[in-house]
Amino acid sequence: MSESDKKKPNRRDFILTATTAAGAVGVGAAAWPLIDQMNPDASVKALASTEVDISGVEPGQSITVLWRGKPVFIKRRTKAEIDSARSVDLKDLKHPEKDEDRAKDPEWLVMLGVCTHLGCVPLTDKGDYNAWFCPCHGSHYDTSGRIRKGPAPTNMEVPKYVFINSSTIKIG
Amino acid sequence: MSDHDYQPSSKLGKWFNDRLPLLTLSNHLQEYPTPKNLNYWWTFGGILTFCLITQIVTGIILGMHYIAHADLAFESVEHIMRDVNYGWLIRYVHANGASMFFLAVYIHIFRSLYYGSYKSPREVIWIIGMIIYFLMMATAFMGYVLPWGQMSFWGATVITNLFSAIPFIGESVTNWLWGGYSVDNPTLTRFFSLHYLLPFLILGLVILHIWALHVPGNNNPIGIDIKKPSKDTVPFHPYIVIKDLFALLLFLIVFAFFVFYSPNILGHADNYIEADPLVTPAHIVPEWYLLPFYAILRSVPDKLLGVIAMFASIFVLVILPWLDTSKVRSAIFRPIYKQFYWFLVADVLILGYMGAMPAEGTYLIIARVATVYYFLHFLVILPVLGRKEKTLDIPLSITEPVLGGYPNQATTKNNQNIKEKL
């Protein structure tokens, strides 16, 4: 084989590359359904939102509902709890977030009851801030569900939710 | 085989290969000398491997979504069809894949029958193949029960009742198979478990099948022993690999046609009705690939003898290497056998058709004649033919007839010499 032959791709090289490329696309296309089948299916997606009746919740009380297989805390906060959440200096927070941004209606705090450390469910009205405390590895959350002490990296997540009327919340 | 002197080029490769000779194996698979005259009927081994892997992969996936419970199975299959992402595709590939698997295995078996691949020294390959075939039928049958439709339920009832034909202990055996007094939830859960297990046994047997094949090497259309490696062989890679891949591509077109254009044509509409132990469908037939055996079963008017005939029809295949007494392998050189071969093909097709028809009147008579002929072929015609048939002259090598005309009388061995030698 001479020098010029080596540099210039010949017909065989073209056929080999084209075949390999077409084969790779084909295998990829065939493999995708085999992978995608493990993603949430239509029946799971159909359960993506939950409506909750909150008419029976008194100030200071908290209820836990299931949404997408996870607990959601719906806390009706007292005046003292709201004040303590709003008076915190953002500089003191590990994950700075204003309480105003976390609770649209200051009386109602809606958040995923899942510790952001490793996914346990924190206990209500416990811990240094008398709010939430995760028993697994000792994360303390304040009355806004923000991480204050312990290994959890971020505040408890606030899901998408709307007040359909004064007594019903739709989560998701 | 000249594998033992293989040395990996890299140091790491050598280090690893000295501890586990996987590279020697892969080198063997690449260089494996293959007869250069293999035709497209020889590509079905590769196609079957593909079918098995496809069934295992899609099956494992279906197992992630399917629920093996009499109350939930049917609904979970509908859930797969409607809710699971691409669930319809995966289920249709699995269901039609079973049919494609059997289509390929029948071509593979009949190729072996035509070219005498089951004969010495390849009897063990053949017997392992027959065990695989038998396990395939068991696996397919149990898989068909899992959707828990009407055909599933009544197919399971009929097939498990075959065992009730066993004298004295028949009833205990069927109750043991069912885990109760009828086909019910315990039957379904054990069928699911076994349906999951058997394909892996088949996979193990396929490895043994290929291992046993690589000892004498491939048979070939001429059916003669060849020197390996020689002018009569080509390395497996790339020659056979590319040819197998091309054949697989053509096979996939047929496969895809069924999956995308007529996914239910090989099934039965009744299986989209949930299992009902109180009502049997008016016309109950097994899947197409079991029909010839079903025809044999029904053509015998006695319950026990019918079951025996059905199992015997598979068993005669197992002992085929000793029933066919001819030393000449390929039908190309056996003019009489060639005709009987095509009679057998027609006979099996007729049996299949009769299996799908009601067992009455003319159908039943034809099925009985075909059943008798089936056994006649293996038990009488083949043993006698091997001794009486005057076979044609056989070329000495694969290359020789190509170069010197077909067959070159000057260089052929005399039949008589071959028979004496063997």
Coordinates of N, CA and C in Angstrom, one line a residue, chain A residues 32-34 36-43 45, chain B residues 57 61 64-65 79 82-86 89-90:
Chain A
W32 N -33.3 2.0 23.2 CA -34.0 3.0 24.0 C -35.3 2.5 24.6
P33 N -36.2 1.8 23.9 CA -37.4 1.3 24.6 C -37.1 0.4 25.8
L34 N -36.0 -0.3 25.7 CA -35.6 -1.2 26.8 C -35.2 -0.4 28.0
D36 N -36.2 3.1 28.5 CA -37.3 4.0 28.8 C -38.4 3.3 29.6
Q37 N -38.5 2.0 29.4 CA -39.6 1.3 30.1 C -39.5 1.4 31.6
M38 N -38.3 1.7 32.1 CA -38.1 1.8 33.6 C -38.5 3.1 34.1
N39 N -38.7 4.1 33.2 CA -39.2 5.4 33.7 C -40.6 5.4 34.2
P40 N -41.1 6.4 34.9 CA -42.4 6.4 35.4 C -43.4 6.2 34.3
D41 N -44.3 5.2 34.4 CA -45.3 4.9 33.3 C -46.5 5.8 33.4
A42 N -47.4 5.6 32.4 CA -48.6 6.5 32.3 C -49.4 6.4 33.6
S43 N -49.5 5.2 34.2 CA -50.4 5.1 35.4 C -49.8 5.8 36.6
K45 N -47.8 8.5 36.2 CA -47.9 9.9 35.9 C -49.3 10.5 36.2
Chain B
V57 N -34.0 -10.9 27.2 CA -33.9 -9.5 27.6 C -35.4 -9.0 27.7
I61 N -37.5 -7.8 31.2 CA -38.2 -6.5 31.3 C -39.7 -6.7 31.6
M64 N -40.5 -7.3 35.1 CA -40.5 -6.1 36.0 C -41.9 -5.5 36.1
H65 N -42.8 -5.7 35.1 CA -44.1 -5.1 35.2 C -45.2 -6.0 35.4
H79 N -51.9 -3.4 31.6 CA -51.1 -2.3 32.1 C -49.8 -2.1 31.3
R82 N -50.7 -0.7 27.9 CA -51.3 0.7 27.8 C -50.4 1.7 28.5
D83 N -49.8 1.4 29.7 CA -49.2 2.4 30.5 C -47.7 2.4 30.4
V84 N -47.1 1.2 30.5 CA -45.6 1.2 30.5 C -45.0 1.8 29.2
N85 N -44.0 2.6 29.4 CA -43.3 3.2 28.2 C -42.8 2.1 27.3
Y86 N -43.3 2.1 26.0 CA -42.9 1.1 25.0 C -43.3 -0.3 25.5
L89 N -44.5 -2.5 22.7 CA -43.5 -3.0 21.8 C -42.7 -4.2 22.4
I90 N -42.4 -4.0 23.7 CA -41.6 -5.1 24.3 C -42.5 -6.4 24.4

